[in-house]
Coordinates of C-alpha atoms in Angstrom, one line a residue:
Chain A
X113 CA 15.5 31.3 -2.3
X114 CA 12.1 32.7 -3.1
X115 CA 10.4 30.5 -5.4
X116 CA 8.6 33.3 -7.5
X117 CA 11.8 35.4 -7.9
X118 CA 14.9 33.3 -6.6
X119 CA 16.4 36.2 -5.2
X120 CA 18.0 34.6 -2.3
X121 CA 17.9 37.8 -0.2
X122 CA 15.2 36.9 3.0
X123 CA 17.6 35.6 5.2
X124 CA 20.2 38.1 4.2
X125 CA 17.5 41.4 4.6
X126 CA 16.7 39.8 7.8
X127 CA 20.2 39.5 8.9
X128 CA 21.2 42.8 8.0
X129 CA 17.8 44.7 9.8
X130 CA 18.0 43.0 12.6
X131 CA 22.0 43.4 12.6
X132 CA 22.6 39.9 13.4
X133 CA 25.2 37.4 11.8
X134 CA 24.1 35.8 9.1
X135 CA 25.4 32.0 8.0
X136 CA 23.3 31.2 4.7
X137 CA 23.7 27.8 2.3
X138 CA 23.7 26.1 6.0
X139 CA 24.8 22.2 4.9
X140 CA 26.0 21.7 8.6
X141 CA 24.6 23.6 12.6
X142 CA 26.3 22.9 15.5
X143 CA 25.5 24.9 18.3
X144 CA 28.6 26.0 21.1
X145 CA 28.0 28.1 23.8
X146 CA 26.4 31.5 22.8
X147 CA 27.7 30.7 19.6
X148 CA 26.7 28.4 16.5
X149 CA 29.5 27.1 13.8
X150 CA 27.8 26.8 10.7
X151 CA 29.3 25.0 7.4
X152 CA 28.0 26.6 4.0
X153 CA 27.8 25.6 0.8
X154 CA 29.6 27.7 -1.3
X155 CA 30.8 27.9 -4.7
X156 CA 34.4 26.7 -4.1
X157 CA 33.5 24.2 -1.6
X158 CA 32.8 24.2 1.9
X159 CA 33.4 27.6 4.3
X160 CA 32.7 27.1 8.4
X161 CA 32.8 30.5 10.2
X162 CA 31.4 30.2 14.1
X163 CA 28.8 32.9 14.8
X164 CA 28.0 35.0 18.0
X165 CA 24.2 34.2 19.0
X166 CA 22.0 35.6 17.6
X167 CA 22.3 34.8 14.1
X168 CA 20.4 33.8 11.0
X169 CA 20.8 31.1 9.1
X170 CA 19.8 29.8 5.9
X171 CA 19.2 26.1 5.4
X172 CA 21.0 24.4 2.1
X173 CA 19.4 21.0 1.1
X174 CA 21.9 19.2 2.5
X175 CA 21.3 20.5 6.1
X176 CA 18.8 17.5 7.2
X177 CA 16.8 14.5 5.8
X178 CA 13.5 15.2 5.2
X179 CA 10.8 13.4 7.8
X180 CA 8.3 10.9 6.1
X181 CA 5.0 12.0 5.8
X182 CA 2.7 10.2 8.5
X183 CA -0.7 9.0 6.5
X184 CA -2.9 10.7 9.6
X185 CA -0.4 13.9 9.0
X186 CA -1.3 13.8 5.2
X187 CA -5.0 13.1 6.1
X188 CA -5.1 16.0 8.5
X189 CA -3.5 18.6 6.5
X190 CA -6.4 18.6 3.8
X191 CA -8.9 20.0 7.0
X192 CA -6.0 22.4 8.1
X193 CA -7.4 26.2 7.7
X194 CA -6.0 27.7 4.7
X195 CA -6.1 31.6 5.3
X196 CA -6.4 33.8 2.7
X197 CA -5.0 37.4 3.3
X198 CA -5.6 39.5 0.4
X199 CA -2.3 41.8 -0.4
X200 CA -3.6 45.1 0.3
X201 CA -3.9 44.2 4.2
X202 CA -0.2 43.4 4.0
X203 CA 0.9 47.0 2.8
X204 CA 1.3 46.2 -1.0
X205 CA -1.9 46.6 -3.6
X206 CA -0.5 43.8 -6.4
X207 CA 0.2 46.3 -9.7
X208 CA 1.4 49.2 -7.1
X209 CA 4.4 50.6 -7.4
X210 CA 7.3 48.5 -7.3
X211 CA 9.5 48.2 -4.3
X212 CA 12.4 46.9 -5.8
X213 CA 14.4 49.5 -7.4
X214 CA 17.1 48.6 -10.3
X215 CA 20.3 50.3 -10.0
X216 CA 21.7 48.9 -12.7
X217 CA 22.7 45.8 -14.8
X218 CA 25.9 44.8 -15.8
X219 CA 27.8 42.2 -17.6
X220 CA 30.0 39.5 -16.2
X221 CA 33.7 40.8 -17.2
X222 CA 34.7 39.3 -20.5
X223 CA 37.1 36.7 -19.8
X224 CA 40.4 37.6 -20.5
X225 CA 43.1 35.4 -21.9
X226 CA 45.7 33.3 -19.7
X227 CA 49.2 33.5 -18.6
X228 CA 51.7 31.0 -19.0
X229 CA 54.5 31.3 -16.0
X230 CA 57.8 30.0 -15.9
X231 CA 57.4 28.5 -12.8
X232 CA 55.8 27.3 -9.5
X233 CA 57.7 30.2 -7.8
X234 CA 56.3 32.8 -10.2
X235 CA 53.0 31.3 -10.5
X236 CA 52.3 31.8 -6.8
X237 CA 54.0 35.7 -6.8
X238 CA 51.3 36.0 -9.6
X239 CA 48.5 34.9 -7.7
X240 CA 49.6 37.4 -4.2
X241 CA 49.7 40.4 -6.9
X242 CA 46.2 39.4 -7.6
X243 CA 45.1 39.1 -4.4
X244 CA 43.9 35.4 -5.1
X245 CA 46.0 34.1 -2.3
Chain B
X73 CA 30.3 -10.2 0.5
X74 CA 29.8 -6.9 -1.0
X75 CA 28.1 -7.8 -4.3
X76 CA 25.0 -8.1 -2.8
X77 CA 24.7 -5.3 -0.8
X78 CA 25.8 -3.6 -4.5
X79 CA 22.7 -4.7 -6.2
X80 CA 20.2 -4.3 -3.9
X81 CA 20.8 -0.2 -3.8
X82 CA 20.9 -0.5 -7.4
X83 CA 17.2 -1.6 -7.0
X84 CA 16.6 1.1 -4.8
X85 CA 18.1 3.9 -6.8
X86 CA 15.5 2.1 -9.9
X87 CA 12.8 2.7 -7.8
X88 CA 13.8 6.2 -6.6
X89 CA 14.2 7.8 -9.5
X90 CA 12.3 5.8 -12.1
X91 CA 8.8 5.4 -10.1
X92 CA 6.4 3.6 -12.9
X93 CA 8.0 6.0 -15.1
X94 CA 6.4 4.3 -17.9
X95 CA 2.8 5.9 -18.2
X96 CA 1.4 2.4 -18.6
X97 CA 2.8 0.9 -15.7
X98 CA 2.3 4.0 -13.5
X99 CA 0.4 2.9 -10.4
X100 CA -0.5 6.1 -9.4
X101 CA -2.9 6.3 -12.1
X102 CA -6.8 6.9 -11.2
X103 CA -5.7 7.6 -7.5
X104 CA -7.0 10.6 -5.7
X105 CA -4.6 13.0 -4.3
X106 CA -4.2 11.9 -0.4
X107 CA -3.8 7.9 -2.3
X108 CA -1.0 9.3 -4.2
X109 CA 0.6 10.9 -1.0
X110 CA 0.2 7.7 1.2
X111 CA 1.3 5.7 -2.1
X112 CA 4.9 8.3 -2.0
X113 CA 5.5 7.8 1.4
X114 CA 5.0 4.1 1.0
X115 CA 7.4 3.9 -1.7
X116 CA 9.7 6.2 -0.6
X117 CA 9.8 4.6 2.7
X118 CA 10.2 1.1 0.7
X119 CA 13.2 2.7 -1.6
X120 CA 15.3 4.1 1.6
X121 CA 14.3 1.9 4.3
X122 CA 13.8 -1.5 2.8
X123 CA 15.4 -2.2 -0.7
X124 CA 18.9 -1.7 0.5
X125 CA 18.5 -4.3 3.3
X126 CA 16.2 -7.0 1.6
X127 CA 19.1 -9.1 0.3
X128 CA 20.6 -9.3 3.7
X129 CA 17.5 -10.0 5.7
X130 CA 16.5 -12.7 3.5
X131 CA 20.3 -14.1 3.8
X132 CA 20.6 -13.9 7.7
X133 CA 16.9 -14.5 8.4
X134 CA 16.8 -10.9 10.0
X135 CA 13.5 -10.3 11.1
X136 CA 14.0 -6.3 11.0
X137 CA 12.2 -5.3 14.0
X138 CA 13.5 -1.7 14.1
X139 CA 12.1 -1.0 10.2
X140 CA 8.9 -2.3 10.9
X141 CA 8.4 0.2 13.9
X142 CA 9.4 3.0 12.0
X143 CA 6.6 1.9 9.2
X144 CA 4.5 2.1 12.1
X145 CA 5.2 5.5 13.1
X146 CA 4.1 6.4 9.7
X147 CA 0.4 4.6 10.3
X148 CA 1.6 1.4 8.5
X149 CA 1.1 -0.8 12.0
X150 CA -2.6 -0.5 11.9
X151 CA -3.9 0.8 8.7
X152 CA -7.4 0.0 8.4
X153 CA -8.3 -0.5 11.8
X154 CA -9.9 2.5 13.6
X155 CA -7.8 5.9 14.5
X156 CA -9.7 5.8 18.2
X157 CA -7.1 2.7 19.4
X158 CA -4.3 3.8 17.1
X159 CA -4.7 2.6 13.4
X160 CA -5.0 5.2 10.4
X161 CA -8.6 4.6 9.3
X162 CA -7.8 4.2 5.6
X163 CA -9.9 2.1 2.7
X164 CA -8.9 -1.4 1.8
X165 CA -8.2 0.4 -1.3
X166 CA -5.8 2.9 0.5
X167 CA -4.1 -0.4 2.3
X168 CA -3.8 -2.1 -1.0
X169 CA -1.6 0.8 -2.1
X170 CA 0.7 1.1 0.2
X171 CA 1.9 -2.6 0.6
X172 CA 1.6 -2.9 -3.4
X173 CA 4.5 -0.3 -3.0
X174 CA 6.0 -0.9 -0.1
X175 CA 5.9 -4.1 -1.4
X176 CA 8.8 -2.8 -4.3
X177 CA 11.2 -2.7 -1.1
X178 CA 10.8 -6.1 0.2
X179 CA 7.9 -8.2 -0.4
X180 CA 8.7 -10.7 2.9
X181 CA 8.8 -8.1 5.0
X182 CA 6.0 -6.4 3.7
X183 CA 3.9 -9.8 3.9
X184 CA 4.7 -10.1 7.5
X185 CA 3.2 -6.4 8.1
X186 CA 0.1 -7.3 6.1
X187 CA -0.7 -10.6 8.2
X188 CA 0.1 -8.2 11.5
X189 CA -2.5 -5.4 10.0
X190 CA -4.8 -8.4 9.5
X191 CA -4.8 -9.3 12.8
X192 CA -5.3 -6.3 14.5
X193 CA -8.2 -5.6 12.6
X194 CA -9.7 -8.8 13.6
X195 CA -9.3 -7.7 17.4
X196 CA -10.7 -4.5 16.6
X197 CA -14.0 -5.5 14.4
X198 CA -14.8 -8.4 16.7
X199 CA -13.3 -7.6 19.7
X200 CA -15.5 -5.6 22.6
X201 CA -13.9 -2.6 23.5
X202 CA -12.2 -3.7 26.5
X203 CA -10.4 -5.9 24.1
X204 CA -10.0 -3.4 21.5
X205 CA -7.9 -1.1 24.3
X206 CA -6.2 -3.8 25.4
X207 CA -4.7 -5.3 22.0
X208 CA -5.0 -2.1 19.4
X209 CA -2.7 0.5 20.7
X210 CA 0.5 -1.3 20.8
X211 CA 0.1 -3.7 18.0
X212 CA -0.7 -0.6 15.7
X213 CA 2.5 1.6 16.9
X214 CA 4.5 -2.3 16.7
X215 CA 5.2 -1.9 19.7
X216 CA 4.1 -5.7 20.1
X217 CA 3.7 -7.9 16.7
X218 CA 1.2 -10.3 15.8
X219 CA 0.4 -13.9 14.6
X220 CA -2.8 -14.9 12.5
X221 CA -3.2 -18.8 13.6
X222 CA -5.3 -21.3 11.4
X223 CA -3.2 -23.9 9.8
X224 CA -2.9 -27.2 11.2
X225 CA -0.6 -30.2 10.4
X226 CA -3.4 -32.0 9.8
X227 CA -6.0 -29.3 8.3
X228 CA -4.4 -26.7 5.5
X229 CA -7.1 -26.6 2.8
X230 CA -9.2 -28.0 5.0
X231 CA -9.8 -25.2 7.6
X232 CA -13.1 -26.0 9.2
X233 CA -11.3 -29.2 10.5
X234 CA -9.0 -28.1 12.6
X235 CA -8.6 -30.0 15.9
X236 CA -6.9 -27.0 18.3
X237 CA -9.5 -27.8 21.5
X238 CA -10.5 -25.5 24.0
X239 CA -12.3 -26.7 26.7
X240 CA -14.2 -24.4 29.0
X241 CA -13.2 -24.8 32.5
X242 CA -14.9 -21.7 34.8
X243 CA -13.1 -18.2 33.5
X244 CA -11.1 -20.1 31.3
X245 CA -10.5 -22.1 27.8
X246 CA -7.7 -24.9 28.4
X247 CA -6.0 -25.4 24.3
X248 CA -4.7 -28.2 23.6
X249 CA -3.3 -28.7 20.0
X250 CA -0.9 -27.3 17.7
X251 CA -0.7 -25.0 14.5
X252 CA 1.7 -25.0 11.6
X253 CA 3.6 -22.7 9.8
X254 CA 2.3 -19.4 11.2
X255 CA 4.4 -16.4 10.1
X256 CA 5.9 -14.6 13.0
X257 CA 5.5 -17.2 15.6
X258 CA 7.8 -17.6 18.1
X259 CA 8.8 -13.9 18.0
X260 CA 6.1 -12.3 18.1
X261 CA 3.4 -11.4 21.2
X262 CA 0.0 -11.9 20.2
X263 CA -1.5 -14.8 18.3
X264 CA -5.1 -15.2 17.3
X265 CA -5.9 -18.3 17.6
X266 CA -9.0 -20.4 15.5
X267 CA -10.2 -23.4 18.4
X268 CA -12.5 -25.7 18.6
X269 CA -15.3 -24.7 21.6
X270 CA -17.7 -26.4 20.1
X271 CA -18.9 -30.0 17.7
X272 CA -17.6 -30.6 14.7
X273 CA -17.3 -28.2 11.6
X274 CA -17.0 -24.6 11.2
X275 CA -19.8 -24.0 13.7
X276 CA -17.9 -25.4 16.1
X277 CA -14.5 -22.9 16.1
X278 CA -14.2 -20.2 17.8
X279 CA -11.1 -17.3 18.3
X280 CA -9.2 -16.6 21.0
X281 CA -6.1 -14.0 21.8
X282 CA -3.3 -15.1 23.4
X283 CA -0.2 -14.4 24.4
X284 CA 3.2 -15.3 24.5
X285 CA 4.0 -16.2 28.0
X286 CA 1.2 -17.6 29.0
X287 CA 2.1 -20.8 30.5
X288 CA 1.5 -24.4 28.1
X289 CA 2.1 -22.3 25.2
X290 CA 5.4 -22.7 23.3
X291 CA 6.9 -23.1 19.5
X292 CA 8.6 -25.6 17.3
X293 CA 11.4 -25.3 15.2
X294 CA 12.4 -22.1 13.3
X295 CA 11.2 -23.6 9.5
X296 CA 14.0 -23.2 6.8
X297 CA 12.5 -21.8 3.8
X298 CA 13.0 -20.9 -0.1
X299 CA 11.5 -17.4 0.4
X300 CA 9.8 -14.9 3.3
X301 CA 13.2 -15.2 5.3
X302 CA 12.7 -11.9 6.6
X303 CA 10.0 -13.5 9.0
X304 CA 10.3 -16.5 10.9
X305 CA 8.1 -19.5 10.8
X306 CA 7.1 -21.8 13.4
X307 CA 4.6 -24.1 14.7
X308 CA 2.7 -23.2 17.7
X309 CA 2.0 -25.2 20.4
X310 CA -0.9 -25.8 23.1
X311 CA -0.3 -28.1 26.0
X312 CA -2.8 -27.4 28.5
X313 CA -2.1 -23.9 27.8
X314 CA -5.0 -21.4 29.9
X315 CA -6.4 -18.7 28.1
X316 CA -9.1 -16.1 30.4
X317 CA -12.4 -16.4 28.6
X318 CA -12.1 -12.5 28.3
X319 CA -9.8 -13.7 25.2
X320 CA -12.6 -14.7 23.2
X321 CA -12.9 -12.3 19.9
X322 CA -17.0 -12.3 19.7
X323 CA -19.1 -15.3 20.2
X324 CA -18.6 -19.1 20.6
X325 CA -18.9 -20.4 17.2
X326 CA -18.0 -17.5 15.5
X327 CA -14.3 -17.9 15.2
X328 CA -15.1 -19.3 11.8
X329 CA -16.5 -16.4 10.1
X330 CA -14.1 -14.3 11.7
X331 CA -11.0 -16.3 10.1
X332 CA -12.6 -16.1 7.1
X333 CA -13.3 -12.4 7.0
X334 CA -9.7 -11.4 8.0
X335 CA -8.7 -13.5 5.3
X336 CA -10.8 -11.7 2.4
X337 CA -8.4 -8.5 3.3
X338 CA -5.7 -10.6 3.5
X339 CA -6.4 -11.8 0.4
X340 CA -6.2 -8.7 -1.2
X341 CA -3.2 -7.5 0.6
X342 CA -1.0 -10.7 -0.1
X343 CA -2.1 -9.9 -3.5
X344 CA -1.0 -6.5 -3.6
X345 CA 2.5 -7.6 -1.9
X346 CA 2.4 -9.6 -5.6
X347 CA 1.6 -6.6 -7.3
X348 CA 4.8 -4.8 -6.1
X349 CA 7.2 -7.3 -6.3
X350 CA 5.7 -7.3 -10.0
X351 CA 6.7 -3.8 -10.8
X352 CA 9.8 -4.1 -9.0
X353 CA 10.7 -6.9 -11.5
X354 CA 9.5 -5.3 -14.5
X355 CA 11.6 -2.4 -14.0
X356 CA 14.9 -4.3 -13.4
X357 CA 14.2 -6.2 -16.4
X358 CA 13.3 -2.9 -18.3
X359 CA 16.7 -1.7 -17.3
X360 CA 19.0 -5.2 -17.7
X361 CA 16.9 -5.4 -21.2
X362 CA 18.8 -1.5 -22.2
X363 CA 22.0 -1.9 -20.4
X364 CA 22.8 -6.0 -21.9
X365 CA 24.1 -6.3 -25.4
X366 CA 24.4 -9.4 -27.1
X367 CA 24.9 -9.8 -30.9
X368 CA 26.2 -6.4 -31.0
X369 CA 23.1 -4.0 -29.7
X370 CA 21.2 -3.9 -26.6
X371 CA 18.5 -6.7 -25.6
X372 CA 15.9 -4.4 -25.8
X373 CA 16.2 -4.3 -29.4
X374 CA 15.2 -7.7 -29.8
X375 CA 11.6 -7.8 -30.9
X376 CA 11.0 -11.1 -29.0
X377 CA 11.7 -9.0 -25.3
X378 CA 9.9 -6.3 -26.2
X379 CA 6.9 -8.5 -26.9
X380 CA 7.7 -9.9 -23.9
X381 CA 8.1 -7.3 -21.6
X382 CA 4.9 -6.1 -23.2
X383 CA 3.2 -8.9 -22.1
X384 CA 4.7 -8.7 -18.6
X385 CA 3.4 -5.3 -18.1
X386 CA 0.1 -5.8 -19.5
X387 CA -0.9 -8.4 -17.0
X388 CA 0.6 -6.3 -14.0
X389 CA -2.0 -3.7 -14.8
X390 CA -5.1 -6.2 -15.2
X391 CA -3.9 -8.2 -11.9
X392 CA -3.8 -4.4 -10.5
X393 CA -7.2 -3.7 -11.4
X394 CA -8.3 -7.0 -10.2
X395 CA -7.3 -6.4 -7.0
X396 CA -8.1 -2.4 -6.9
X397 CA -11.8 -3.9 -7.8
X398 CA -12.0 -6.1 -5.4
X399 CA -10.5 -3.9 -2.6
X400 CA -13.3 -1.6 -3.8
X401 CA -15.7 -4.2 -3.2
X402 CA -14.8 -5.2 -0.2
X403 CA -14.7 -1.4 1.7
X404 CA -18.2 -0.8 0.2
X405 CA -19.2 -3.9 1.6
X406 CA -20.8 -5.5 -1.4
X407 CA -22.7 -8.8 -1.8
X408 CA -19.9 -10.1 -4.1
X409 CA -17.1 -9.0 -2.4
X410 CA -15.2 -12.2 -0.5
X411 CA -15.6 -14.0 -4.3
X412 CA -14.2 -10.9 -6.2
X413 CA -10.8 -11.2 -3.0
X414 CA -10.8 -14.9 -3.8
X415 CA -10.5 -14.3 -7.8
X416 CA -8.1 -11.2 -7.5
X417 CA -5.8 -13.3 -5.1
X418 CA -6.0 -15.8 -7.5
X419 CA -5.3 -14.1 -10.5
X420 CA -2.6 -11.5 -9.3
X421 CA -0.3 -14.1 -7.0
X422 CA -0.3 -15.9 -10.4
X423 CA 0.3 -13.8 -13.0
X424 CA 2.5 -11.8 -11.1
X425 CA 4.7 -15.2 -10.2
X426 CA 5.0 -15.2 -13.6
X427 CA 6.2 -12.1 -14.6
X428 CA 8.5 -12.0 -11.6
X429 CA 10.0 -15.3 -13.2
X430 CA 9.9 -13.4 -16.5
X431 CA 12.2 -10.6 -15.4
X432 CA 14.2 -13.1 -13.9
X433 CA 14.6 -15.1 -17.2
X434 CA 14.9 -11.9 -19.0
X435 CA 17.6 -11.3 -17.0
X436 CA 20.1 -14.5 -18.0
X437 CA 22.6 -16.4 -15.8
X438 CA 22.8 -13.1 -14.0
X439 CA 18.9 -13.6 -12.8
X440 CA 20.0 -16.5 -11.0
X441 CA 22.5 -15.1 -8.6
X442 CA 21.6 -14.0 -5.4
X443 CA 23.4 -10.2 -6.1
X444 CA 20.7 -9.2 -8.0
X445 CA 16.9 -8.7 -6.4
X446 CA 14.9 -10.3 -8.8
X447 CA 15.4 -13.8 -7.7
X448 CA 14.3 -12.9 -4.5
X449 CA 11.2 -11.6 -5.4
X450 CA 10.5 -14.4 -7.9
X451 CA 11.2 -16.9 -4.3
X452 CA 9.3 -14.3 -2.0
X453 CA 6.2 -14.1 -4.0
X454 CA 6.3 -18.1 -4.7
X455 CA 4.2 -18.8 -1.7
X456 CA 1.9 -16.0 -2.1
X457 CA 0.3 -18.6 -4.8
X458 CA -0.1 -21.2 -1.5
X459 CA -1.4 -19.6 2.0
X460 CA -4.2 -17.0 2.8
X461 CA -6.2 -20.0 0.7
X462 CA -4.4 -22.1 -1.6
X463 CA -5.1 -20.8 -5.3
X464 CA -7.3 -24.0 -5.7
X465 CA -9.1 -22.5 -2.7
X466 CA -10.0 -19.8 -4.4
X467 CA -11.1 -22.2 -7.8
X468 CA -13.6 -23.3 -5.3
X469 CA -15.0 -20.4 -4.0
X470 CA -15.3 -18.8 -7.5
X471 CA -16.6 -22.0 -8.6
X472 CA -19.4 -22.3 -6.1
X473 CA -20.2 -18.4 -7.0
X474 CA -21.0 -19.5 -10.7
X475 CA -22.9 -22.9 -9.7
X476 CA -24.8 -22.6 -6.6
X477 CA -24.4 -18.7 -6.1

């Protein structure tokens, strides 16, 4: 999640040049043998899916605790170099021509109205003709 | 049992998420960027580390080993004694910051490290360098802990007096003697130790490392007290107990000055543990004072609290300033310095006694149980009035200042 755009796409770009698994919103790593099972944050909840190595993953807040600070750390990182590359050595002059391309922009679907059932039996054939279940 | 382990993460959540959040109180204020790092690590150590255990400490007498080692990971085992035998190399400014607010987490525990960082510093200013290798590394990582040793039965107030002998036989001192009430002793390793080498007087004193294990030395009863439970207290006691002469800290004679210079940091540092049990208290009576109703609204709409709160937080930030000032002083190494520790000590250990007491007031019948954290900062900062140099001490040396100085 960039923090100039918040496009959420690095890890998933990466993922998909390199043609590697990708387990993104990462709240839990454990690594198996050649494999890693990974438990992500996702909107309903929690989804684990076990990835062959090698794989990206995407780190969700939840993932670790953050380490303290040491004071020499935070007395060392004001000498640390700061390099400054200016963009046109990286392949993009800053007001060139975009490299993002919109293909287009739509609206959420309007929400429709509800459905009352007459019972549990009918509520779940509703949900298989949906493909919700 | 689980009422106050309840409030104490109540406390910590406070200090989390409501850091000085009133601009006034803010003790961030006039710091430079790296002080405001060292002063978030110190509080955010303080909110995770400490506040949910200082209830439970002071109520089993834990002394929490394990949590002081980690502060010392972060540079809080030696922090203004030189990086080249393991301290951080900080200001006394910088030092006064981070126990004022690691102080907000528990202001025993925090006392204890501020006696320890005293210590070390002694062995590193006056000790030669074999010395300084010797004792620096691993009381700045905590690996070992220290004791600062002055305080007699028979000579409190009365320093220069002390009786502890150490007679010079070859390579070696023989002590003979006892100390009182030294913070750590008994479970800690190293002990710097104020003795008389020489006549009577202050002339006459001189300091010495030891160590526990060395034969002759040994400790007194565990002393029960109202606050500082977090650390244990003990006399310490010399019988024919041999110390290599390679223990000295600097010369014969100079064990005096050396005392008295570790105590102008101390000074400041006990005062700045005042300081944060201060804001601590303020906050939790800010909140009780908004969350209480009586008489149908909240406290805080009672024009006498809010006067008084006022109040409270007014003399938190002069004690901070008097202390920041004299911290200043002290790192710059100016003429008036050890008088502008004594008056800041005196001033903040009191004032912020009473605005601990204050919040504790402010807080009802409530105040007075030992589920919620302000009562054990008003008894943790009590003594803070009484060692490091009695406030009347510190009458005396402002007072000679003004009529001799």
């Amino acid at each position: 999640q960039a923090i100039d755009d918040d496009c959420n796409q690095t890890g998933q770009l990466l993922a998909a040049m390199l043609d590697w698994p990708q387990g993104t919103f990462a709240s839990r790593v454990q690594l198996e043998d050649g494999a890693v099972r990974v438990e992500r944050e996702v909107d309903g909840g929690l989804e684990t899916l076990r990835l062959r190595l090698p794989a990206v993953l995407t780190a969700d807040l939840r993932l670790n605790e953050p380490r303290y600070a040491t004071l020499p750390n935070i007395m060392k990182a004001k000498k640390k170099p700061l390099e400054v590359i200016p963009a046109a050595e990286l392949g993009g002059a800053p007001g060139g021509p975009p490299r993002l391309k919109v293909l287009q922009v739509q609206e959420p679907p309007a929400r429709a109205g509800g459905e009352k059932v007459e019972n549990v039996a009918a509520l779940v054939e509703k949900l298989r003709q949906s493909g919700r279940v | 049992a689980m009422a106050w382990r309840a409030a104490p993460r109540a406390a910590a959540r406070l200090l989390l998420g409501r850091r000085g959040i009133a601009s006034c109180l803010d003790p961030s204020t006039g710091l430079t960027e790296d002080q405001k790092e060292f002063q978030k690590v110190a509080l955010d150590f303080a909110a995770k580390e400490m506040a949910p255990y200082m209830a439970e400490w002071d109520e089993k007498e834990i002394f929490p080993v394990e949590t002081m080692r980690k502060a010392a990971q972060l540079g809080f085992g030696g922090i203004y004694v030189k990086p080249d035998v393991g301290g951080s190399g900080l200001s006394r400014l910088d030092t006064s910051i981070i126990f004022e607010a690691l102080s907000t987490g528990c202001a025993s525990t925090t006392a204890y490290m501020s006696i320890h960082n005293m210590c070390v510093w002694m062995i590193d200013t006056f000790g030669n360098e074999e010395q300084r290798r010797r004792f620096c590394p691993s009381l700045c990582s905590m690996e070992k802990f220290a004791s600062y040793c002055l305080t007699e039965p028979g000579s409190g107030s009365d320093a220069a007096s002390l009786l502890t002998s150490a007679q010079r036989k070859g390579d070696t001192y023989v002590l003979n003697g006892s100390k009182a009430f030294i913070s750590g002793g008994g479970d800690t390793d190293v002990y710097v130790v104020m003795c008389r080498t020489g006549g009577p007087g202050p002339k006459g004193i001189s300091c010495l490392v030891l160590e526990k294990g060395m034969p002759g030395l040994s400790f007194g009863k565990k002393e029960k007290k109202v606050g500082w439970n977090s650390q244990p207290t003990r006399a310490v006691i010399f019988e024919d107990c041999i110390v290599p002469v390679g223990n000295r800290l600097g010369a014969e004679g100079q064990g005096f000055s050396i005392a008295m210079q570790g105590l102008n940091g101390g000074r400041i540092n006990i005062a700045s543990c005042s300081l944060g049990a201060a804001h601590a208290s303020v906050l939790l009576a800010q909140e009780h004072l908004t969350v209480r109703k009586q008489f149908g609204e909240p406290l805080a709409n009672n024009q006498y609290l809010q006067f008084r709160l006022a109040e409270m937080a007014t003399r938190l930030v002069a004690a901070r300033l008097m202390v920041r000032n004299a911290a200043r002083a002290l790192q710059d190494g100016r003429e008036d310095a050890a008088v502008l520790c004594s008056m800041a000590k005196l001033f903040a250990t009191d004032e912020c006694f009473g605005i601990c007491n204050q919040a504790l007031q402010m807080h009802g019948g409530y105040g007075y149980l030992k589920d919620y954290a302000v009562q054990q900062f008003v008894r943790d900062i009590r003594v803070h009035q009484i060692l490091e140099g009695t406030n009347e001490v510190m009458r005396m040396i402002v007072a000679r200042n003004l009529l001799q100085g």
